[in-house]
Each structure stands twice: as structure tokens, then as C-alpha cells.
Short mmCIF file of C-alpha atoms in Angstrom, two decimals:
data_model
loop_
_atom_site.label_atom_id
_atom_site.label_comp_id
_atom_site.label_asym_id
_atom_site.label_seq_id
_atom_site.Cartn_x
_atom_site.Cartn_y
_atom_site.Cartn_z
CA GLU A 1 95.35 65.07 61.46
CA TYR A 2 93.61 61.69 61.80
CA GLU A 3 93.40 61.30 58.00
CA ALA A 4 97.06 62.28 57.46
CA ARG A 5 98.30 59.74 60.04
CA THR A 6 96.06 56.77 59.09
CA GLY A 7 95.29 57.33 55.41
CA ARG A 8 91.62 56.72 56.25
CA MET A 9 88.70 59.06 55.85
CA TYR A 10 87.15 60.13 59.13
CA LYS A 11 83.44 59.34 59.25
CA PRO A 12 81.57 61.01 62.06
CA ALA A 13 79.04 58.89 63.88
CA PRO A 14 75.47 59.22 62.62
CA PRO A 15 73.37 61.74 64.54
CA SER A 16 71.21 59.02 66.05
CA ALA A 17 74.28 57.43 67.67
CA ARG A 18 75.25 60.64 69.50
CA ARG A 19 73.97 61.57 72.94
CA LYS A 20 71.02 63.81 72.33
CA ASN A 21 71.49 65.79 75.57
CA ILE A 22 75.26 66.29 75.30
CA GLU A 23 74.89 70.04 75.99
CA PHE A 24 72.19 69.67 78.63
CA GLU A 25 72.91 71.53 81.87
CA PRO A 26 70.56 71.66 84.81
CA LEU A 27 69.11 75.14 84.90
CA SER A 28 68.45 74.99 88.62
CA THR A 29 68.81 72.97 91.79
CA THR A 30 65.38 71.49 91.04
CA ALA A 31 66.88 69.44 88.19
CA LEU A 32 66.83 66.27 90.26
CA ILE A 33 66.13 62.89 88.62
CA LEU A 34 64.34 59.99 90.26
CA GLU A 35 65.42 56.74 88.60
CA ASP A 36 64.63 53.06 89.11
CA ARG A 37 67.36 50.60 89.93
CA PRO A 38 69.40 49.12 87.05
CA ALA A 39 67.92 45.96 85.49
CA ASN A 40 70.65 43.74 86.98
CA LEU A 41 69.53 44.64 90.56
CA PRO A 42 66.32 43.60 92.34
CA ALA A 43 63.45 46.03 91.77
CA LYS A 44 62.32 48.31 94.58
CA SER A 45 59.41 47.17 96.71
CA VAL A 46 56.20 49.22 96.50
CA GLU A 47 56.83 50.67 99.99
CA GLU A 48 60.44 51.59 99.14
CA ALA A 49 59.42 53.14 95.82
CA LEU A 50 56.73 55.21 97.58
CA ARG A 51 59.18 56.30 100.28
CA HIS A 52 61.78 57.32 97.66
CA ARG A 53 59.10 59.18 95.72
CA GLN A 54 58.10 61.06 98.89
CA GLU A 55 61.75 61.88 99.73
CA TYR A 56 62.28 63.00 96.14
CA ASP A 57 59.21 65.27 96.23
CA GLU A 58 60.38 66.76 99.55
CA MET A 59 63.88 67.40 98.15
CA VAL A 60 62.45 69.11 95.06
CA ALA A 61 60.06 71.20 97.17
CA GLU A 62 62.91 72.23 99.50
CA ALA A 63 65.15 73.10 96.55
CA LYS A 64 62.36 75.18 94.99
CA LYS A 65 61.80 76.99 98.28
CA ARG A 66 65.51 77.71 98.51
CA GLU A 67 65.58 78.98 94.94
CA ILE A 68 62.59 81.25 95.48
CA LYS A 69 64.17 82.60 98.69
CA GLU A 70 67.47 83.27 96.88
CA ALA A 71 65.63 84.94 93.99
CA HIS A 72 63.75 87.21 96.43
CA LYS A 73 67.04 88.02 98.19
CA ARG A 74 68.73 88.92 94.88
CA LYS A 75 65.72 91.00 93.89
CA LYS A 76 65.80 92.85 97.21
CA ILE A 77 69.55 93.54 96.87
CA MET A 78 69.02 94.84 93.33
CA ARG A 79 66.12 97.05 94.50
CA GLU A 80 68.22 98.46 97.34
CA ARG A 81 71.18 99.03 95.02
CA PHE A 82 68.96 100.77 92.47
CA LYS A 83 67.41 102.91 95.21
CA GLN A 84 70.87 103.76 96.57
CA GLU A 85 72.08 104.77 93.09
CA GLU A 86 69.00 106.96 92.64
CA ASN A 87 69.59 108.60 96.04
CA ILE A 88 73.26 109.24 95.19
CA ALA A 89 72.31 110.74 91.82
CA SER A 90 69.70 113.07 93.33
CA ALA A 91 72.02 113.97 96.24
CA MET A 92 74.81 114.80 93.79
CA VAL A 93 72.58 117.30 92.00
CA ILE A 94 71.80 119.01 95.34
CA TRP A 95 75.48 119.08 96.37
CA VAL A 96 76.70 120.41 93.02
CA ASN A 97 73.95 122.94 92.32
CA GLU A 98 72.94 124.14 95.78
CA ILE A 99 75.38 123.33 98.58
CA LEU A 100 78.87 123.71 97.10
CA PRO A 101 78.19 127.12 95.47
CA ASN A 102 76.86 128.37 98.87
CA TRP A 103 79.19 126.37 101.12
CA GLU A 104 79.73 128.77 104.04
CA GLY A 105 76.07 129.65 104.35
CA MET A 106 74.71 126.12 104.01
CA ARG A 107 77.27 123.75 105.55
CA ALA A 108 75.87 124.02 109.10
CA THR A 109 72.17 123.88 108.19
CA ARG A 110 70.10 120.95 109.42
CA ARG A 111 69.19 119.87 105.89
CA VAL A 112 72.83 119.69 104.77
CA ARG A 113 73.92 117.91 107.94
CA GLU A 114 71.23 115.26 107.45
CA LEU A 115 72.20 114.80 103.81
CA TRP A 116 75.86 114.61 104.86
CA TRP A 117 75.09 111.85 107.38
CA GLN A 118 73.69 109.67 104.59
CA GLY A 119 77.10 109.65 102.87
CA LEU A 120 78.60 111.93 100.25
CA PRO A 121 78.26 111.08 96.54
CA PRO A 122 81.71 109.84 95.37
CA SER A 123 81.87 112.55 92.68
CA VAL A 124 81.79 115.39 95.27
CA ARG A 125 83.44 113.58 98.20
CA GLY A 126 86.96 114.94 97.65
CA LYS A 127 85.72 118.52 97.20
CA VAL A 128 83.59 118.39 100.38
CA TRP A 129 86.43 116.81 102.39
CA SER A 130 88.82 119.57 101.27
CA LEU A 131 86.37 122.32 102.22
CA ALA A 132 85.51 120.69 105.56
CA VAL A 133 89.14 120.02 106.56
CA GLY A 134 90.13 123.50 105.45
CA ASN A 135 93.60 124.89 104.83
CA GLU A 136 94.63 126.67 108.03
CA LEU A 137 98.27 125.99 107.14
CA ASN A 138 97.88 128.01 103.91
CA ILE A 139 99.69 125.38 101.83
CA THR A 140 99.74 126.02 98.09
CA PRO A 141 100.38 123.57 95.22
CA GLU A 142 103.68 125.43 94.67
CA LEU A 143 104.73 124.75 98.26
CA TYR A 144 103.95 121.06 97.75
CA GLU A 145 106.23 121.01 94.69
CA ILE A 146 109.04 122.60 96.72
CA PHE A 147 108.85 119.95 99.45
CA LEU A 148 108.47 117.18 96.89
CA SER A 149 111.65 118.28 95.10
CA ARG A 150 113.45 118.38 98.47
CA ALA A 151 112.27 114.84 99.20
CA LYS A 152 113.50 113.67 95.80
CA GLU A 153 116.90 115.29 96.41
CA ARG A 154 117.19 113.55 99.76
CA TRP A 155 116.21 110.18 98.31
CA LYS A 156 118.82 110.68 95.61
CA SER A 157 121.54 111.65 98.09
CA PHE A 158 120.64 108.72 100.36
CA SER A 159 120.94 106.27 97.50
CA GLU A 160 124.24 107.75 96.31
CA THR A 161 126.05 107.85 99.64
CA THR A 162 126.05 106.11 102.97
CA SER A 163 128.37 108.55 104.63
CA GLU A 164 127.09 110.18 107.81
CA ASN A 165 128.47 113.58 106.78
CA ASP A 166 126.51 113.55 103.57
CA THR A 167 123.40 112.59 105.48
CA GLU A 168 123.90 115.55 107.81
CA ASP A 169 124.50 117.83 104.82
CA ALA A 170 121.13 116.73 103.46
CA GLY A 171 119.59 117.94 106.72
CA ALA A 172 118.45 114.58 108.02
CA SER A 173 119.44 112.29 110.85
CA VAL A 174 120.02 108.57 110.37
CA ALA A 175 116.65 107.87 112.00
CA ASP A 176 114.96 110.36 109.68
CA ARG A 177 116.67 108.74 106.73
CA GLU A 178 115.29 105.35 107.70
CA ALA A 179 111.83 106.80 108.25
CA SER A 180 111.72 108.61 104.91
CA LEU A 181 113.07 105.68 102.95
CA GLU A 182 112.62 102.23 104.44
CA LEU A 183 109.45 102.76 106.45
CA ILE A 184 107.60 104.61 103.70
CA LYS A 185 108.71 102.04 101.11
CA LEU A 186 107.63 99.18 103.34
CA ASP A 187 104.31 100.75 104.27
CA ILE A 188 103.31 101.60 100.70
CA SER A 189 103.42 97.91 99.78
CA ARG A 190 101.13 97.17 102.78
CA THR A 191 98.57 99.86 101.88
CA PHE A 192 95.34 98.34 100.59
CA PRO A 193 97.26 95.32 99.20
CA SER A 194 94.09 93.81 97.68
CA LEU A 195 93.67 96.87 95.41
CA TYR A 196 97.18 96.50 93.88
CA ILE A 197 97.11 100.12 92.70
CA PHE A 198 99.54 101.20 95.44
CA GLN A 199 101.94 98.28 94.90
CA LYS A 200 105.22 98.78 93.03
CA GLY A 201 104.37 99.26 89.36
CA GLY A 202 100.79 100.22 90.21
CA PRO A 203 99.32 103.54 88.98
CA TYR A 204 99.29 105.20 92.43
CA HIS A 205 102.52 103.81 93.93
CA ASP A 206 104.76 106.78 93.02
CA LEU A 207 102.00 109.28 93.84
CA LEU A 208 101.64 107.89 97.38
CA HIS A 209 105.43 107.86 97.78
CA SER A 210 105.57 111.51 96.69
CA VAL A 211 102.87 112.74 99.09
CA LEU A 212 104.41 110.90 102.08
CA GLY A 213 107.96 111.95 101.17
CA ALA A 214 106.96 115.60 100.79
CA TYR A 215 105.23 115.50 104.16
CA THR A 216 108.36 114.22 105.96
CA CYS A 217 110.22 117.27 104.55
CA TYR A 218 107.36 119.62 105.42
CA ARG A 219 107.00 118.33 108.99
CA PRO A 220 110.34 116.83 110.11
CA ASP A 221 109.13 117.28 113.73
CA VAL A 222 106.43 114.67 113.02
CA GLY A 223 108.22 112.64 110.36
CA TYR A 224 106.67 109.50 108.95
CA VAL A 225 104.62 107.28 111.26
CA GLN A 226 103.05 103.96 110.36
CA GLY A 227 99.39 104.39 109.48
CA MET A 228 99.91 107.63 107.58
CA SER A 229 100.06 105.76 104.27
CA PHE A 230 96.42 104.65 104.62
CA ILE A 231 95.24 108.23 105.23
CA ALA A 232 97.25 109.57 102.29
CA ALA A 233 95.99 106.72 100.06
CA VAL A 234 92.31 107.45 100.80
CA LEU A 235 92.89 111.13 99.98
CA ILE A 236 94.73 110.25 96.74
CA LEU A 237 91.76 108.11 95.66
CA ASN A 238 89.46 111.13 96.04
CA LEU A 239 91.62 114.17 95.22
CA GLU A 240 94.25 115.43 92.81
CA GLU A 241 97.87 115.10 93.98
CA ALA A 242 98.48 118.62 95.34
CA ASP A 243 95.00 118.82 96.87
CA ALA A 244 95.56 115.43 98.53
CA PHE A 245 98.79 116.72 100.09
CA ILE A 246 97.11 119.94 101.30
CA ALA A 247 94.24 117.98 102.91
CA PHE A 248 96.71 115.43 104.34
CA ALA A 249 98.92 118.05 106.01
CA ASN A 250 95.93 119.94 107.44
CA LEU A 251 94.24 116.77 108.63
CA LEU A 252 97.37 115.62 110.48
CA ASN A 253 97.61 119.08 112.05
CA LYS A 254 94.31 118.61 113.91
CA PRO A 255 94.82 118.21 117.71
CA CYS A 256 93.79 114.55 117.87
CA GLN A 257 95.88 113.41 114.89
CA LEU A 258 98.87 115.48 116.02
CA ALA A 259 98.69 113.95 119.51
CA PHE A 260 98.67 110.40 118.12
CA PHE A 261 101.21 110.85 115.35
CA ARG A 262 103.64 112.68 117.64
CA VAL A 263 103.00 109.95 120.24
CA ASP A 264 102.11 112.54 122.88
CA HIS A 265 101.35 110.04 125.66
CA SER A 266 99.80 112.62 127.98
CA MET A 267 97.30 113.79 125.33
CA MET A 268 96.60 110.25 124.14
CA LEU A 269 95.68 109.26 127.70
CA LYS A 270 93.21 112.17 127.85
CA TYR A 271 91.54 110.95 124.66
CA PHE A 272 91.35 107.40 126.04
CA ALA A 273 89.92 108.70 129.34
CA ALA A 274 87.26 110.75 127.50
CA PHE A 275 86.41 107.71 125.38
CA GLU A 276 85.93 105.59 128.50
CA VAL A 277 83.52 108.15 129.99
CA PHE A 278 81.20 107.67 127.02
CA PHE A 279 81.92 103.93 126.83
CA GLU A 280 80.63 103.49 130.38
CA GLU A 281 77.66 105.77 129.68
CA ASN A 282 76.54 103.94 126.52
CA LEU A 283 77.62 100.32 127.06
CA PRO A 284 77.89 99.76 130.84
CA LYS A 285 77.77 95.95 130.67
CA LEU A 286 80.51 95.72 128.04
CA PHE A 287 82.52 98.40 129.85
CA LEU A 288 82.57 96.26 133.03
CA HIS A 289 83.44 93.18 130.98
CA PHE A 290 86.46 94.98 129.48
CA LYS A 291 87.42 96.28 132.94
CA SER A 292 87.34 92.75 134.39
CA TYR A 293 90.04 91.77 131.89
CA SER A 294 91.94 95.10 132.26
CA LEU A 295 91.38 95.62 128.54
CA THR A 296 92.22 99.29 127.96
CA PRO A 297 91.23 101.40 124.90
CA ASP A 298 94.81 101.72 123.62
CA ILE A 299 94.74 98.01 122.69
CA TYR A 300 92.17 98.56 119.92
CA LEU A 301 91.69 102.34 119.52
CA ILE A 302 95.23 103.26 118.45
CA ASP A 303 95.01 101.37 115.15
CA TRP A 304 91.53 102.76 114.45
CA ILE A 305 92.55 106.37 115.13
CA PHE A 306 95.95 106.15 113.38
CA THR A 307 94.37 105.09 110.08
CA LEU A 308 90.98 106.81 110.59
CA TYR A 309 89.37 103.35 110.23
CA SER A 310 90.63 102.97 106.64
CA LYS A 311 92.60 99.84 107.54
CA SER A 312 89.98 98.31 109.86
CA LEU A 313 86.79 98.79 107.81
CA PRO A 314 85.94 98.03 104.15
CA LEU A 315 87.09 100.99 102.05
CA ASP A 316 83.61 102.19 101.01
CA LEU A 317 82.46 102.09 104.64
CA ALA A 318 85.65 103.83 105.83
CA CYS A 319 84.94 106.63 103.34
CA ARG A 320 81.47 107.05 104.79
CA VAL A 321 83.00 107.29 108.28
CA TRP A 322 85.36 109.94 106.87
CA ASP A 323 82.37 111.85 105.48
CA VAL A 324 80.88 112.38 108.94
CA PHE A 325 84.31 112.77 110.57
CA CYS A 326 84.89 115.75 108.27
CA ARG A 327 81.51 117.08 109.41
CA ASP A 328 81.79 116.47 113.18
CA GLY A 329 85.55 116.37 113.85
CA GLU A 330 87.45 114.13 116.28
CA GLU A 331 84.36 113.33 118.36
CA PHE A 332 83.03 111.18 115.53
CA LEU A 333 86.14 108.98 115.51
CA PHE A 334 85.42 107.95 119.10
CA ARG A 335 81.67 107.71 118.45
CA THR A 336 82.44 105.31 115.57
CA GLY A 337 84.57 103.21 117.94
CA LEU A 338 81.64 102.97 120.35
CA GLY A 339 79.34 102.13 117.43
CA ILE A 340 81.58 99.17 116.51
CA LEU A 341 81.58 97.99 120.13
CA ARG A 342 77.78 98.29 120.26
CA LEU A 343 77.39 96.38 117.00
CA TYR A 344 79.39 93.42 118.33
CA GLU A 345 78.48 93.77 122.03
CA ASP A 346 76.78 90.36 122.32
CA ILE A 347 79.76 88.59 120.71
CA LEU A 348 82.35 90.49 122.75
CA LEU A 349 80.59 89.70 126.05
CA GLN A 350 81.24 86.00 125.38
CA MET A 351 84.98 86.50 124.76
CA ASP A 352 88.08 86.67 126.95
CA PHE A 353 90.97 89.18 126.70
CA ILE A 354 92.89 87.47 123.87
CA HIS A 355 89.83 86.82 121.71
CA ILE A 356 88.49 90.37 122.18
CA ALA A 357 91.87 91.87 121.21
CA GLN A 358 92.08 89.60 118.13
CA PHE A 359 88.48 90.32 117.11
CA LEU A 360 88.83 94.12 117.37
CA THR A 361 92.19 94.07 115.55
CA LYS A 362 90.60 92.30 112.57
CA LEU A 363 86.91 93.14 112.31
CA PRO A 364 84.52 90.92 110.30
CA GLU A 365 84.58 91.69 106.58
CA ASP A 366 80.79 91.49 106.23
CA ILE A 367 80.23 94.63 108.30
CA THR A 368 77.66 96.84 106.52
CA SER A 369 77.20 100.61 106.58
CA GLU A 370 73.48 100.30 107.47
CA LYS A 371 74.15 98.20 110.58
CA LEU A 372 77.18 100.19 111.71
CA PHE A 373 75.59 103.61 111.21
CA SER A 374 72.41 102.58 113.02
CA CYS A 375 74.64 101.60 115.98
CA ILE A 376 76.62 104.85 115.74
CA ALA A 377 73.34 106.81 115.67
CA ALA A 378 72.29 105.07 118.91
CA ILE A 379 75.45 106.27 120.71
CA GLN A 380 74.78 109.33 122.87
CA MET A 381 77.79 111.65 123.09
CA GLN A 382 76.57 113.31 126.26
CA ASN A 383 77.51 112.58 129.87
CA SER A 384 75.86 114.42 132.77
CA ASN A 385 74.74 117.08 130.27
CA LYS A 386 78.35 117.46 129.12
CA LYS A 387 79.24 116.94 125.48
CA TRP A 388 82.51 115.43 124.18
CA ALA A 389 84.37 118.75 123.97
CA GLN A 390 83.35 119.67 127.54
CA VAL A 391 84.35 116.28 128.97
CA PHE A 392 87.70 116.48 127.20
CA ALA A 393 88.28 120.09 128.36
CA SER A 394 87.44 119.04 131.93
CA LEU A 395 90.04 116.24 131.77
CA MET A 396 92.62 118.70 130.44
CA LYS A 397 91.81 121.16 133.24
CA ASP A 398 92.10 118.44 135.92
CA ASN A 399 95.46 117.48 134.50
CA LYS A 400 96.77 121.07 134.62
CA GLU A 401 95.59 121.52 138.19
CA GLY A 402 97.19 118.20 139.11
CA ASP A 403 100.47 119.37 137.60
CA LYS A 404 100.29 122.59 139.65
CA ASN A 405 99.66 120.67 142.88
CA HIS A 406 102.59 118.37 142.21
CA SER A 407 105.02 121.11 141.17
CA PRO A 408 107.89 121.70 143.66
CA ALA A 409 107.50 124.59 146.10
CA PRO A 410 109.59 127.68 145.23
CA LYS A 411 112.84 128.04 147.16
CA SER A 412 112.94 130.76 149.82
#
């Protein structure tokens, strides 16, 4: 281009005229250069030169120390990752060859429970979740297809007409219509937004829409409630479509989930009361701190329980919580909550109401499974020799007796 425009031949500069170190890049933070002053400035005094040399040597030594520390840290992380991958690989062999073929006989053994606590290998996670959750509702893939086609018909009729009569013909109220369309649509776009796979145009967007839509037809008494999309999404990431729906419907049919998703205030209060019994038992100082600010469990627990921690914790850590939740049931959800409070107890004790609520609504992103699970392990789910189920049953019994005492006397 130069030659065409000027009519001159381009002669590159001789090699000696080029900068020899044009491609030089410091390989490390120790690539520091100690230079004298330019010739047009007064030279350094001997004392100043010695001081600068000492400062330079100290900077280089500090940089080297930092580099060595970082290298050791990286090496340690790589060792731990390699060890973790080896453990997962060996655990997968045990799950595939020994446990899954003999599920009923082995699931409750101490060895399997200990292996389960360490986290399920991703390749068998969906299968173990399905078996642990069970299928008491006896839902089949064919039944899922029936409810999915009903959902699609309703979506079609809703988009074609706005008339109230047509809505009633489709077997849905206006509120139900809004729930099955607007709320689901809105929530899907908010589900794991950083993954993008559930966003419009993403590979799992329609799949998530289908599972949630089919559920609103299957359980119109429950309908769609915010938070469900996260549970369905986690299942979709680990199971095939029909299996995800079957696990989803059965999971939401468990007493705790049903109480929360149907917004059964009476039952929810029992769960909160049971949680507080173990909160006071395990973390008395923090319990009193929360009490002093009238900070009740509903402020932070509802979001955790509604999404089974999948919105509050990093996804890989949430899946590990799910692993043990599938093993231990609802008790583990509340034990996990106490584990989180224990993990951040020192920080929370320094905070007031607003800051505690904000902190627990958005937990730190650097939370690790090792730290959290060591805190969960330290939580004792026993109060006055009563376990979770017994404490909860006792609260239910007290409530029934209270209702009897407050019932009006029969007329004579």
C-alpha cells in the first residue's frame, strides 16, 4: 500500500536499528529493574544509591515470596481438585456397580450413608435423587405428556382469546391464567440468569416452561408459586424431561414443601417454631441476638426453603445440599439453615436487623462446601433427647390440643 501511494520502495530498517527486546514480557513480578538517573539529572549520592538498592532488594524478595506463596496455593488447589476427581471416580464405580443394583438393601447402611454425605457423583446424582424421592404419586411419563398437552392447549387458548367465557371453558380462572402464563414466563427468565441456558432461546427454556406448565395442570390446587422454577431447573439439569417432572411433582408433595407452596400459615409457623428450638440449642448467643432485634426465621428461611437453597447457594454446593436432603428429608433443610448461621455467626453478631436481613438474603459467593458442611456436621439435631421429628410432632400435638381448648362449648 505504501509503495502504490508513494511510488517508492519500502526499505525496512536494518536489524541493528530495531529494538532487540521488542517482544520481551516480564515473566513474573520479580522482573523489576533498578536504573540510575538519566544523564541530564544529578547522580545519586552513595547513601541514596545504597538505600535504593536495599529497597529494590526488599521489593524483589517480597515479590518472590508472594510468587512462591501463590505457586504453593495453586499447587494445593490442583492437588485437592485431582484428589476430589479421583474420589468421585472411585465413588461412581461403587454407586454404579454395588449400590444402585441393590438399592433397597443398601440405601440405609452406614457405609452408603457416609458415602452419600460426601456428595453424589454427578453421573449418578439424578438416578439417586429419583430413587430417594420416590414416586408415591405413581406418575408415568404418559401422564406427564397428557398434562403437558393440556398446558399447551390452555396457553394456545389464552393467546387466542381474552374473553372470560373462553377462559372458563378452558377450566382456569383469571388468576390461574396469570399464574400459568405471566408468572412462569417471568420466573423462567430469572432462573439461574448467569447460566443463560434457561433464558429465551436457550436450550432448556422450553423444557422448563413445559415442566412448570404441566405441573399447574396436574396440581391446580397448588398452581405455580415463585421459587418452583429453581427446583424444576435443578432437576432438569440432572434428569430427563419426564423423570424431572415425576421427581418435581413428588418432591412438592412432601409435607414441608406442600405447606410452604400452599402457603399454609399454620404449618409454616410449626416449622419455624421447630427450627427455633434447634437454633437456641445450637447457637444460643446468636439466637438471643436475633431475638433482641425481633428477627424471625420467616425473614430468611422462606427463600431458602422455597428454592431448596438453589437460589441462595452456588449451584454445585446447592446440589450437594440436595444430595443429603434426599437422604435425610426435610430435617436437613433446617439443619443446613443452622449450618449457614453457624458459619457466619461471628459476622452476624456484629450486625443489626437490616444488615442481617440483607446478608442472609444474598449470601457471600465464596462460600465453600468444605466449610459449610463442617458447620452443618457440627449442628446437633437433638433437643432434650428429642429428635427433629419428635419436636415437630410435639408442636403439632400442642396445637391440636390448643384448638380443642379454644373450640366453643356445645349448645345444650
